[in-house]
Short mmCIF file of C-alpha atoms and ligand atoms in Angstrom, two decimals:
data_model
loop_
_atom_site.label_atom_id
_atom_site.label_comp_id
_atom_site.label_asym_id
_atom_site.label_seq_id
_atom_site.Cartn_x
_atom_site.Cartn_y
_atom_site.Cartn_z
CA MET A 16 -25.82 66.59 -42.88
CA THR A 17 -23.86 68.03 -39.99
CA HIS A 18 -25.40 70.60 -37.68
CA ILE A 19 -23.31 73.69 -37.19
CA ARG A 20 -24.45 76.00 -34.44
CA PRO A 21 -22.72 79.38 -34.69
CA THR A 22 -25.21 81.33 -32.56
CA ASN A 23 -24.99 79.06 -29.51
CA GLU A 24 -21.73 80.51 -28.34
CA LYS A 25 -23.23 84.01 -28.37
CA LEU A 26 -26.37 82.82 -26.58
CA PHE A 27 -24.24 81.09 -23.95
CA ASN A 28 -22.14 84.21 -23.42
CA ASP A 29 -25.32 86.31 -23.14
CA ALA A 30 -26.68 83.85 -20.61
CA LYS A 31 -23.49 83.96 -18.54
CA ARG A 32 -23.85 87.71 -18.10
CA HIS A 33 -26.57 87.34 -15.46
CA ILE A 34 -27.11 83.62 -14.89
CA ALA A 35 -24.50 81.84 -12.79
CA GLY A 36 -22.55 79.72 -15.26
CA GLY A 37 -25.14 80.53 -17.93
CA VAL A 38 -27.43 77.72 -16.76
CA ASN A 39 -30.05 77.12 -14.10
CA SER A 40 -28.90 73.55 -13.39
CA PRO A 41 -25.23 72.58 -13.73
CA VAL A 42 -25.40 69.55 -16.05
CA ARG A 43 -26.85 71.77 -18.79
CA ALA A 44 -23.51 73.60 -19.12
CA PHE A 45 -21.95 70.63 -21.02
CA ALA A 46 -19.02 70.50 -18.56
CA GLY A 47 -19.04 66.71 -18.81
CA VAL A 48 -18.56 66.62 -22.58
CA GLY A 49 -17.01 69.99 -23.40
CA GLY A 50 -18.30 72.49 -25.93
CA VAL A 51 -21.25 74.83 -25.84
CA PRO A 52 -24.79 73.84 -24.85
CA VAL A 53 -27.53 73.77 -27.46
CA PHE A 54 -30.11 76.49 -26.84
CA VAL A 55 -33.57 75.13 -27.40
CA GLN A 56 -36.32 77.10 -29.10
CA ARG A 57 -39.15 74.59 -28.96
CA ALA A 58 -39.91 70.88 -29.00
CA LYS A 59 -42.59 68.59 -30.35
CA GLY A 60 -42.95 64.84 -30.06
CA ALA A 61 -39.55 63.12 -30.11
CA TYR A 62 -37.78 66.23 -31.39
CA ILE A 63 -36.24 69.35 -29.95
CA TYR A 64 -35.37 72.29 -32.20
CA ASP A 65 -32.54 74.68 -31.52
CA THR A 66 -32.61 78.43 -32.08
CA GLU A 67 -31.24 77.90 -35.58
CA GLY A 68 -34.03 75.52 -36.53
CA HIS A 69 -31.98 72.30 -36.43
CA ALA A 70 -33.99 69.26 -35.32
CA TYR A 71 -32.63 66.69 -32.86
CA ILE A 72 -34.10 63.35 -31.88
CA ASP A 73 -34.24 63.80 -28.12
CA TYR A 74 -33.30 61.10 -25.60
CA VAL A 75 -33.14 63.46 -22.61
CA GLY A 76 -36.84 64.30 -22.50
CA SER A 77 -36.25 67.08 -19.97
CA TRP A 78 -34.43 64.44 -17.86
CA GLY A 79 -37.42 62.14 -17.77
CA PRO A 80 -40.77 63.92 -17.63
CA MET A 81 -41.54 63.89 -21.36
CA ILE A 82 -42.60 60.26 -21.56
CA LEU A 83 -45.39 61.18 -23.99
CA GLY A 84 -43.01 63.25 -26.09
CA HIS A 85 -42.82 67.02 -26.09
CA ALA A 86 -45.86 69.29 -26.23
CA HIS A 87 -48.33 66.40 -26.27
CA ASP A 88 -51.65 67.78 -27.51
CA LYS A 89 -53.77 66.53 -24.62
CA VAL A 90 -51.32 67.77 -22.01
CA ILE A 91 -51.06 71.17 -23.65
CA ASP A 92 -54.87 71.40 -23.87
CA ALA A 93 -55.14 70.53 -20.17
CA VAL A 94 -52.60 73.21 -19.25
CA LYS A 95 -54.37 75.82 -21.39
CA ALA A 96 -57.72 74.99 -19.84
CA ALA A 97 -56.22 75.09 -16.35
CA ALA A 98 -54.52 78.42 -17.02
CA GLU A 99 -57.85 79.94 -18.07
CA ASP A 100 -59.16 79.03 -14.62
CA GLY A 101 -56.28 80.69 -12.76
CA LEU A 102 -52.67 79.76 -12.08
CA SER A 103 -52.58 79.21 -8.34
CA PHE A 104 -54.88 79.70 -5.38
CA GLY A 105 -53.03 78.52 -2.29
CA ALA A 106 -56.20 76.68 -1.38
CA PRO A 107 -57.30 73.10 -2.05
CA THR A 108 -58.58 72.10 -5.49
CA PRO A 109 -60.38 68.92 -6.59
CA SER A 110 -57.64 68.21 -9.15
CA GLU A 111 -55.19 67.54 -6.29
CA THR A 112 -57.54 64.87 -4.96
CA THR A 113 -57.86 63.35 -8.43
CA MET A 114 -54.07 63.11 -8.75
CA ALA A 115 -53.64 61.66 -5.27
CA ASP A 116 -56.36 59.07 -5.91
CA LEU A 117 -54.74 58.11 -9.21
CA ILE A 118 -51.26 57.69 -7.75
CA CYS A 119 -52.54 55.66 -4.78
CA GLN A 120 -54.50 53.44 -7.15
CA ILE A 121 -51.46 52.80 -9.35
CA VAL A 122 -48.93 52.40 -6.52
CA PRO A 123 -50.37 50.16 -3.78
CA SER A 124 -47.61 51.00 -1.24
CA ILE A 125 -49.00 54.54 -0.99
CA ASP A 126 -51.92 55.20 1.35
CA LEU A 127 -51.39 58.93 1.81
CA LEU A 128 -49.25 61.43 -0.06
CA ARG A 129 -48.19 65.04 -0.25
CA MET A 130 -47.43 67.07 -3.37
CA THR A 131 -44.37 69.29 -3.56
CA SER A 132 -42.88 71.45 -6.31
CA SER A 133 -39.73 69.43 -7.01
CA GLY A 134 -38.08 66.09 -6.47
CA THR A 135 -35.58 67.69 -4.12
CA GLU A 136 -38.38 68.84 -1.85
CA ALA A 137 -39.99 65.42 -1.95
CA THR A 138 -36.85 63.56 -0.83
CA MET A 139 -35.89 66.20 1.73
CA SER A 140 -39.38 66.03 3.24
CA ALA A 141 -39.45 62.22 3.18
CA ILE A 142 -36.21 62.17 5.16
CA ARG A 143 -37.47 64.66 7.72
CA LEU A 144 -40.60 62.54 8.03
CA ALA A 145 -38.59 59.34 8.54
CA ARG A 146 -36.55 61.09 11.23
CA GLY A 147 -39.67 62.47 12.89
CA TYR A 148 -41.42 59.10 12.77
CA THR A 149 -38.51 57.05 14.16
CA GLY A 150 -37.00 59.67 16.46
CA ARG A 151 -33.59 58.77 14.98
CA ASP A 152 -31.10 61.00 13.13
CA LYS A 153 -28.85 58.74 11.03
CA ILE A 154 -29.71 58.00 7.43
CA VAL A 155 -28.19 55.71 4.82
CA LYS A 156 -27.72 56.55 1.15
CA PHE A 157 -25.71 54.96 -1.65
CA GLU A 158 -22.78 56.17 -3.65
CA GLY A 159 -23.85 57.38 -7.09
CA CYS A 160 -27.52 57.80 -6.17
CA TYR A 161 -28.80 61.36 -6.49
CA HIS A 162 -31.73 62.55 -4.43
CA GLY A 163 -31.76 66.25 -5.12
CA HIS A 164 -29.63 68.89 -3.48
CA SER A 165 -30.72 69.09 0.16
CA ASP A 166 -27.95 69.19 2.79
CA SER A 167 -28.36 65.67 4.22
CA LEU A 168 -28.04 64.16 0.77
CA LEU A 169 -25.00 65.95 -0.64
CA VAL A 170 -22.77 63.56 1.22
CA LYS A 171 -20.24 60.95 0.18
CA ALA A 172 -18.59 58.16 2.10
CA GLY A 173 -15.84 59.07 4.55
CA SER A 174 -12.34 57.74 4.08
CA GLY A 175 -13.05 54.41 5.76
CA MET A 176 -15.96 52.04 5.32
CA LEU A 177 -18.83 53.03 7.56
CA ASP A 178 -17.14 56.25 8.53
CA ILE A 179 -19.19 59.33 9.00
CA GLY A 180 -20.04 61.02 5.71
CA GLU A 181 -18.29 63.99 4.17
CA PRO A 182 -20.08 66.79 2.31
CA THR A 183 -19.80 66.68 -1.50
CA SER A 184 -20.62 70.38 -1.68
CA LYS A 185 -19.17 73.38 0.02
CA GLY A 186 -21.72 74.95 2.31
CA VAL A 187 -22.95 71.66 3.75
CA PRO A 188 -21.94 71.62 7.44
CA ALA A 189 -19.80 68.62 8.42
CA ASP A 190 -22.06 68.43 11.46
CA PHE A 191 -24.91 67.69 9.09
CA ALA A 192 -23.04 65.21 6.93
CA LYS A 193 -22.07 63.14 9.95
CA HIS A 194 -25.63 61.86 10.18
CA THR A 195 -25.45 60.38 6.68
CA VAL A 196 -23.80 57.02 6.05
CA THR A 197 -22.94 56.44 2.39
CA LEU A 198 -22.58 52.86 1.17
CA PRO A 199 -21.60 51.27 -2.14
CA TYR A 200 -24.72 50.54 -4.23
CA ASN A 201 -25.86 47.02 -4.86
CA ASP A 202 -23.56 45.60 -2.16
CA ILE A 203 -25.32 43.31 0.33
CA GLU A 204 -22.21 42.80 2.47
CA ALA A 205 -21.69 46.52 3.05
CA LEU A 206 -25.38 46.94 3.79
CA THR A 207 -25.38 44.10 6.30
CA ALA A 208 -22.26 45.46 8.02
CA CYS A 209 -23.87 48.87 8.26
CA PHE A 210 -27.01 47.47 9.85
CA GLU A 211 -24.93 45.44 12.29
CA LYS A 212 -23.15 48.58 13.40
CA PHE A 213 -25.92 51.19 13.24
CA GLY A 214 -29.18 49.28 12.65
CA ASP A 215 -31.07 50.65 15.63
CA GLU A 216 -29.85 54.22 15.12
CA LEU A 217 -31.04 54.52 11.54
CA ALA A 218 -34.09 56.59 10.63
CA CYS A 219 -34.16 55.54 6.99
CA VAL A 220 -32.41 54.12 3.98
CA ILE A 221 -32.98 56.09 0.80
CA LEU A 222 -32.07 54.81 -2.64
CA GLU A 223 -32.86 54.94 -6.30
CA PRO A 224 -34.32 51.43 -6.69
CA ILE A 225 -32.90 51.46 -10.21
CA ALA A 226 -30.12 54.02 -10.37
CA GLY A 227 -30.36 56.63 -13.09
CA ASN A 228 -27.96 59.28 -11.90
CA MET A 229 -24.73 57.29 -12.31
CA ASN A 230 -25.73 56.40 -15.84
CA MET A 231 -28.10 53.45 -15.30
CA VAL A 232 -27.43 50.63 -12.87
CA ILE A 233 -29.98 47.89 -12.19
CA PRO A 234 -29.28 46.34 -8.79
CA SER A 235 -29.84 42.67 -8.01
CA HIS A 236 -33.11 41.31 -6.69
CA GLU A 237 -31.21 40.02 -3.68
CA PHE A 238 -30.01 43.51 -2.85
CA HIS A 239 -33.59 44.74 -2.74
CA GLN A 240 -34.70 41.76 -0.65
CA ALA A 241 -31.88 42.35 1.83
CA LEU A 242 -32.82 46.02 2.08
CA ARG A 243 -36.44 45.24 2.79
CA ARG A 244 -35.60 42.56 5.35
CA LEU A 245 -33.01 44.61 7.24
CA CYS A 246 -35.18 47.73 7.35
CA THR A 247 -38.11 45.74 8.71
CA GLU A 248 -35.97 43.98 11.32
CA HIS A 249 -34.54 47.25 12.63
CA GLY A 250 -37.59 49.50 12.32
CA VAL A 251 -35.89 51.59 9.65
CA VAL A 252 -38.00 53.44 7.07
CA LEU A 253 -37.22 52.23 3.55
CA ILE A 254 -37.53 55.11 1.08
CA PHE A 255 -37.60 54.40 -2.63
CA ASP A 256 -36.66 57.54 -4.50
CA GLU A 257 -38.67 56.98 -7.66
CA VAL A 258 -38.38 60.57 -8.85
CA MET A 259 -36.83 59.15 -12.01
CA THR A 260 -38.09 55.55 -12.15
CA GLY A 261 -41.70 56.28 -11.13
CA PHE A 262 -44.07 55.67 -14.09
CA ARG A 263 -40.91 55.38 -16.22
CA VAL A 264 -39.62 51.81 -15.87
CA GLY A 265 -43.24 50.63 -15.87
CA LEU A 266 -46.56 51.99 -14.63
CA GLY A 267 -45.91 50.77 -11.07
CA GLY A 268 -42.29 51.99 -11.04
CA ALA A 269 -39.29 50.07 -9.79
CA GLN A 270 -41.19 48.79 -6.76
CA ALA A 271 -43.56 46.88 -9.05
CA HIS A 272 -40.62 45.72 -11.18
CA PHE A 273 -38.86 44.18 -8.16
CA GLY A 274 -41.98 43.31 -6.18
CA ILE A 275 -40.72 45.21 -3.13
CA THR A 276 -42.94 47.37 -0.92
CA PRO A 277 -41.11 50.44 0.38
CA ASP A 278 -42.40 52.37 3.38
CA LEU A 279 -42.17 55.73 1.63
CA THR A 280 -41.79 56.66 -2.03
CA THR A 281 -40.79 59.93 -3.63
CA PHE A 282 -41.87 61.05 -7.10
CA GLY A 283 -41.16 63.95 -9.41
CA LYS A 284 -40.31 64.37 -13.07
CA ILE A 285 -43.03 62.38 -14.88
CA ILE A 286 -45.94 63.19 -12.55
CA GLY A 287 -45.92 66.84 -13.60
CA ALA A 288 -45.73 66.03 -17.33
CA GLY A 289 -43.07 68.74 -17.61
CA LEU A 290 -44.32 71.20 -15.00
CA PRO A 291 -42.51 71.52 -11.66
CA VAL A 292 -43.89 68.80 -9.36
CA GLY A 293 -42.79 66.28 -6.79
CA ALA A 294 -44.62 64.06 -4.34
CA PHE A 295 -43.89 61.80 -1.42
CA GLY A 296 -46.13 59.27 0.18
CA GLY A 297 -46.43 55.84 1.71
CA GLN A 298 -47.71 54.01 4.76
CA ARG A 299 -50.57 55.78 6.49
CA GLU A 300 -49.04 55.48 9.95
CA ILE A 301 -45.87 57.24 8.83
CA MET A 302 -47.58 59.85 6.66
CA GLU A 303 -49.90 60.79 9.53
CA CYS A 304 -46.86 62.33 11.25
CA ILE A 305 -46.98 65.21 8.74
CA ALA A 306 -48.50 68.56 9.73
CA PRO A 307 -51.40 69.27 10.19
CA LEU A 308 -51.96 65.65 11.33
CA GLY A 309 -48.65 65.33 13.17
CA GLY A 310 -45.58 67.17 14.30
CA VAL A 311 -43.35 66.95 11.21
CA TYR A 312 -43.54 70.27 9.40
CA GLN A 313 -43.76 70.42 5.61
CA ALA A 314 -45.39 73.01 3.37
CA GLY A 315 -45.31 74.71 -0.04
CA THR A 316 -46.87 77.88 -1.46
CA LEU A 317 -47.25 76.36 -4.93
CA SER A 318 -47.57 72.69 -3.89
CA GLY A 319 -50.29 70.87 -5.81
CA ASN A 320 -50.30 73.62 -8.40
CA PRO A 321 -53.47 73.33 -10.52
CA LEU A 322 -51.65 73.51 -13.88
CA ALA A 323 -49.32 70.74 -12.84
CA MET A 324 -52.15 68.61 -11.43
CA ARG A 325 -54.27 68.93 -14.54
CA ALA A 326 -51.30 68.32 -16.83
CA GLY A 327 -50.43 65.25 -14.77
CA LYS A 328 -53.98 63.95 -14.96
CA ALA A 329 -54.02 64.29 -18.76
CA MET A 330 -50.72 62.44 -18.93
CA PHE A 331 -51.88 59.61 -16.64
CA ASP A 332 -54.86 59.07 -18.93
CA GLU A 333 -52.32 58.13 -21.63
CA LEU A 334 -49.95 56.14 -19.38
CA THR A 335 -52.76 53.93 -18.13
CA GLY A 336 -53.87 53.16 -21.68
CA GLU A 337 -53.68 49.56 -22.94
CA GLY A 338 -50.17 48.45 -23.86
CA PHE A 339 -48.48 51.81 -23.25
CA TYR A 340 -45.42 50.42 -21.44
CA GLU A 341 -45.15 47.30 -23.61
CA SER A 342 -44.84 49.52 -26.65
CA LEU A 343 -42.35 51.82 -24.90
CA SER A 344 -40.18 48.89 -23.74
CA LYS A 345 -40.15 47.38 -27.21
CA LYS A 346 -38.81 50.60 -28.65
CA THR A 347 -36.14 50.88 -25.98
CA ASP A 348 -35.03 47.30 -26.62
CA TYR A 349 -35.00 47.84 -30.37
CA LEU A 350 -32.80 50.90 -29.99
CA ILE A 351 -30.27 49.46 -27.56
CA LYS A 352 -29.93 46.26 -29.62
CA GLY A 353 -29.33 48.37 -32.72
CA LEU A 354 -26.75 50.51 -30.96
CA LYS A 355 -24.98 47.47 -29.56
CA ALA A 356 -24.84 45.80 -33.00
CA ALA A 357 -23.41 48.98 -34.54
CA ALA A 358 -20.75 49.21 -31.82
CA ASP A 359 -19.83 45.53 -32.22
CA LYS A 360 -19.52 46.00 -35.97
CA HIS A 361 -16.85 48.65 -35.42
CA GLY A 362 -15.17 46.87 -32.51
CA VAL A 363 -16.11 49.56 -29.97
CA PRO A 364 -16.42 48.21 -26.38
CA PHE A 365 -20.03 49.05 -25.56
CA GLU A 366 -22.70 47.81 -23.16
CA THR A 367 -26.33 48.72 -22.64
CA CYS A 368 -29.12 48.11 -20.17
CA ALA A 369 -32.77 49.11 -20.06
CA VAL A 370 -36.02 48.79 -18.14
CA GLY A 371 -39.22 50.18 -19.63
CA GLY A 372 -38.61 53.63 -21.03
CA MET A 373 -35.19 54.14 -19.49
CA PHE A 374 -31.80 52.93 -20.74
CA GLY A 375 -28.09 53.24 -20.20
CA ILE A 376 -25.19 53.15 -22.65
CA PHE A 377 -21.62 52.50 -21.53
CA PHE A 378 -18.26 52.62 -23.27
CA THR A 379 -16.93 49.54 -21.54
CA ASP A 380 -17.08 45.79 -22.14
CA GLN A 381 -18.74 44.95 -18.83
CA LEU A 382 -21.97 46.32 -17.39
CA PRO A 383 -21.21 48.38 -14.25
CA LYS A 384 -22.68 47.22 -10.93
CA ASN A 385 -22.07 50.39 -8.92
CA PHE A 386 -20.72 53.93 -9.05
CA ASN A 387 -17.10 52.89 -8.81
CA ASP A 388 -17.50 50.65 -11.88
CA VAL A 389 -19.10 53.48 -13.86
CA ALA A 390 -16.44 55.99 -12.82
CA SER A 391 -13.41 53.76 -13.25
CA ARG A 392 -14.29 51.43 -16.13
CA CYS A 393 -16.25 53.55 -18.58
CA ASP A 394 -14.37 55.56 -21.16
CA ALA A 395 -15.62 59.12 -20.61
CA LYS A 396 -13.49 60.53 -23.43
CA LYS A 397 -15.04 58.11 -25.88
CA PHE A 398 -18.45 59.03 -24.60
CA ALA A 399 -17.73 62.75 -25.12
CA LYS A 400 -16.67 62.08 -28.71
CA PHE A 401 -19.73 59.93 -29.28
CA PHE A 402 -21.97 62.59 -27.74
CA HIS A 403 -20.68 65.34 -30.03
CA GLY A 404 -20.72 63.09 -33.09
CA MET A 405 -24.36 62.21 -32.43
CA LEU A 406 -25.27 65.83 -31.71
CA ASP A 407 -23.81 66.92 -35.02
CA LEU A 408 -25.92 64.26 -36.73
CA GLY A 409 -29.10 65.44 -35.01
CA VAL A 410 -29.34 63.15 -31.98
CA TYR A 411 -29.55 64.75 -28.54
CA LEU A 412 -28.20 62.59 -25.72
CA ALA A 413 -27.57 63.65 -22.12
CA PRO A 414 -24.36 65.70 -22.03
CA SER A 415 -22.73 63.45 -19.42
CA ALA A 416 -21.57 59.84 -19.20
CA PHE A 417 -23.26 59.68 -15.78
CA GLU A 418 -26.84 60.08 -16.95
CA ALA A 419 -29.50 57.65 -18.11
CA ALA A 420 -31.41 58.09 -21.36
CA PHE A 421 -35.14 58.19 -21.93
CA MET A 422 -37.51 56.89 -24.60
CA SER A 423 -40.87 58.53 -25.27
CA ALA A 424 -44.08 57.28 -26.78
CA ALA A 425 -43.56 59.79 -29.59
CA HIS A 426 -40.35 58.16 -30.88
CA THR A 427 -41.08 56.24 -34.08
CA TYR A 428 -39.13 53.24 -35.39
CA GLU A 429 -37.96 55.55 -38.14
CA ASP A 430 -36.46 57.84 -35.47
CA LEU A 431 -34.80 54.83 -33.86
CA ASP A 432 -33.37 53.66 -37.18
CA LYS A 433 -32.02 57.15 -37.83
CA THR A 434 -30.41 57.10 -34.39
CA ILE A 435 -28.81 53.71 -35.03
CA GLU A 436 -27.51 54.88 -38.44
CA ALA A 437 -26.01 57.98 -36.84
CA ALA A 438 -24.39 55.83 -34.16
CA ASP A 439 -23.00 53.48 -36.79
CA GLN A 440 -21.34 56.45 -38.47
CA VAL A 441 -19.96 57.86 -35.20
CA PHE A 442 -18.73 54.47 -33.93
CA SER A 443 -16.78 54.05 -37.17
CA GLN A 444 -14.79 57.17 -36.27
CA LEU A 445 -14.13 56.41 -32.59
C1 LIG B 515 -34.10 64.38 -10.55
C2 LIG B 515 -34.03 63.62 -9.31
C3 LIG B 515 -34.24 64.21 -8.05
C4 LIG B 515 -34.39 65.69 -7.87
O1 LIG B 515 -35.54 66.19 -8.47
P1 LIG B 515 -35.60 67.77 -8.81
O2 LIG B 515 -37.00 67.94 -9.33
O3 LIG B 515 -34.54 68.02 -9.81
O4 LIG B 515 -35.39 68.49 -7.54
C5 LIG B 515 -34.28 63.41 -6.95
N1 LIG B 515 -34.12 62.07 -7.05
C6 LIG B 515 -33.90 61.47 -8.23
C7 LIG B 515 -33.76 59.99 -8.29
C8 LIG B 515 -33.83 62.22 -9.40
O5 LIG B 515 -33.58 61.60 -10.55
#
């Protein structure tokens, strides 16, 4: 049965009256796939429901946080109980300590941390901290990695290799961008050349240790080893941006997956269980540079919000349960194998990758290794057709070929089979 959504166009037009572009974050506008966004009424478990009551099996999961599925009973109970006690105090609460203890216990590279209200704040603050700690200005990031929308990070590579960066957004001063060097992801040669040229001027290298904002790209072990070695040799702070991968690709995140110890880590998405939260933390010596202990300023009126902390705690109780990630990984593998088989059956060039509860699908015959591969080799038109075909059959994927997909504990094998059947039908028409 095909979903037809006549009211969405009206809702989108209503939204555009007073919300810039009708959305509060650009990817939601469906610009990458065309058409009109689905307006969501509510969600439960693996499903979201639109304003017309259609159900969709959801693989966006609010872009990662909903690893337990939507409106998980224990999380909702925790939020209700927290709300009864008051929404925010601007003073310390024991639940912040509980969350910090939990995160430090799960992620051994973190001695001290700070909560923020978003992933953007976490990465922005981690970079300021790295600059304050090293007394250096230059930073390195990688093409296709997204770290939120702060000025230093909305930068792409200049016209020549190792040139100064250029802003990717209007409003970012070129003077700012010049401190950011942008390198191709997963490329040891480029990294080595950069360290040869700038090694002792670099404050930090920031990366998604498994990239999830250029679709999904899993870098090589050697790339991670080279990063760790070069950063150590040159006194450069290695920042793993695990806003997406943290507690997603496994309980210990990408750093546990690769066995690499970063100096600082940023979190977001999952740790708030769907409420606005971020965090950054790492080596004690570096973190002690933060105010009030040190001279690097960082603050937040709603940071460590009690609803978010108590929701996060309820969620961690589930994540740390026996076999949680094994079960999640099995489902992810089952789904991507099923999708791949369906694509093969219809002769559609298609590749997949996955770690834990995160996966990527690509309309190409070769898994991409970096942003350039994703942008140049993957068939975005085919993806857009696939996206709309799946949507009409009740499967909600990210509305962009440059996003990863997410599994939740609430997805059943029946949901996965339904997804594979829908894909089989859509592939046959591509
Ligand atoms: C989502 C994301 C961010 C930004 O987090 P917000 O909460 O949207 O500000 C930063 N880094 C990565 C890797 C992300 O996926």
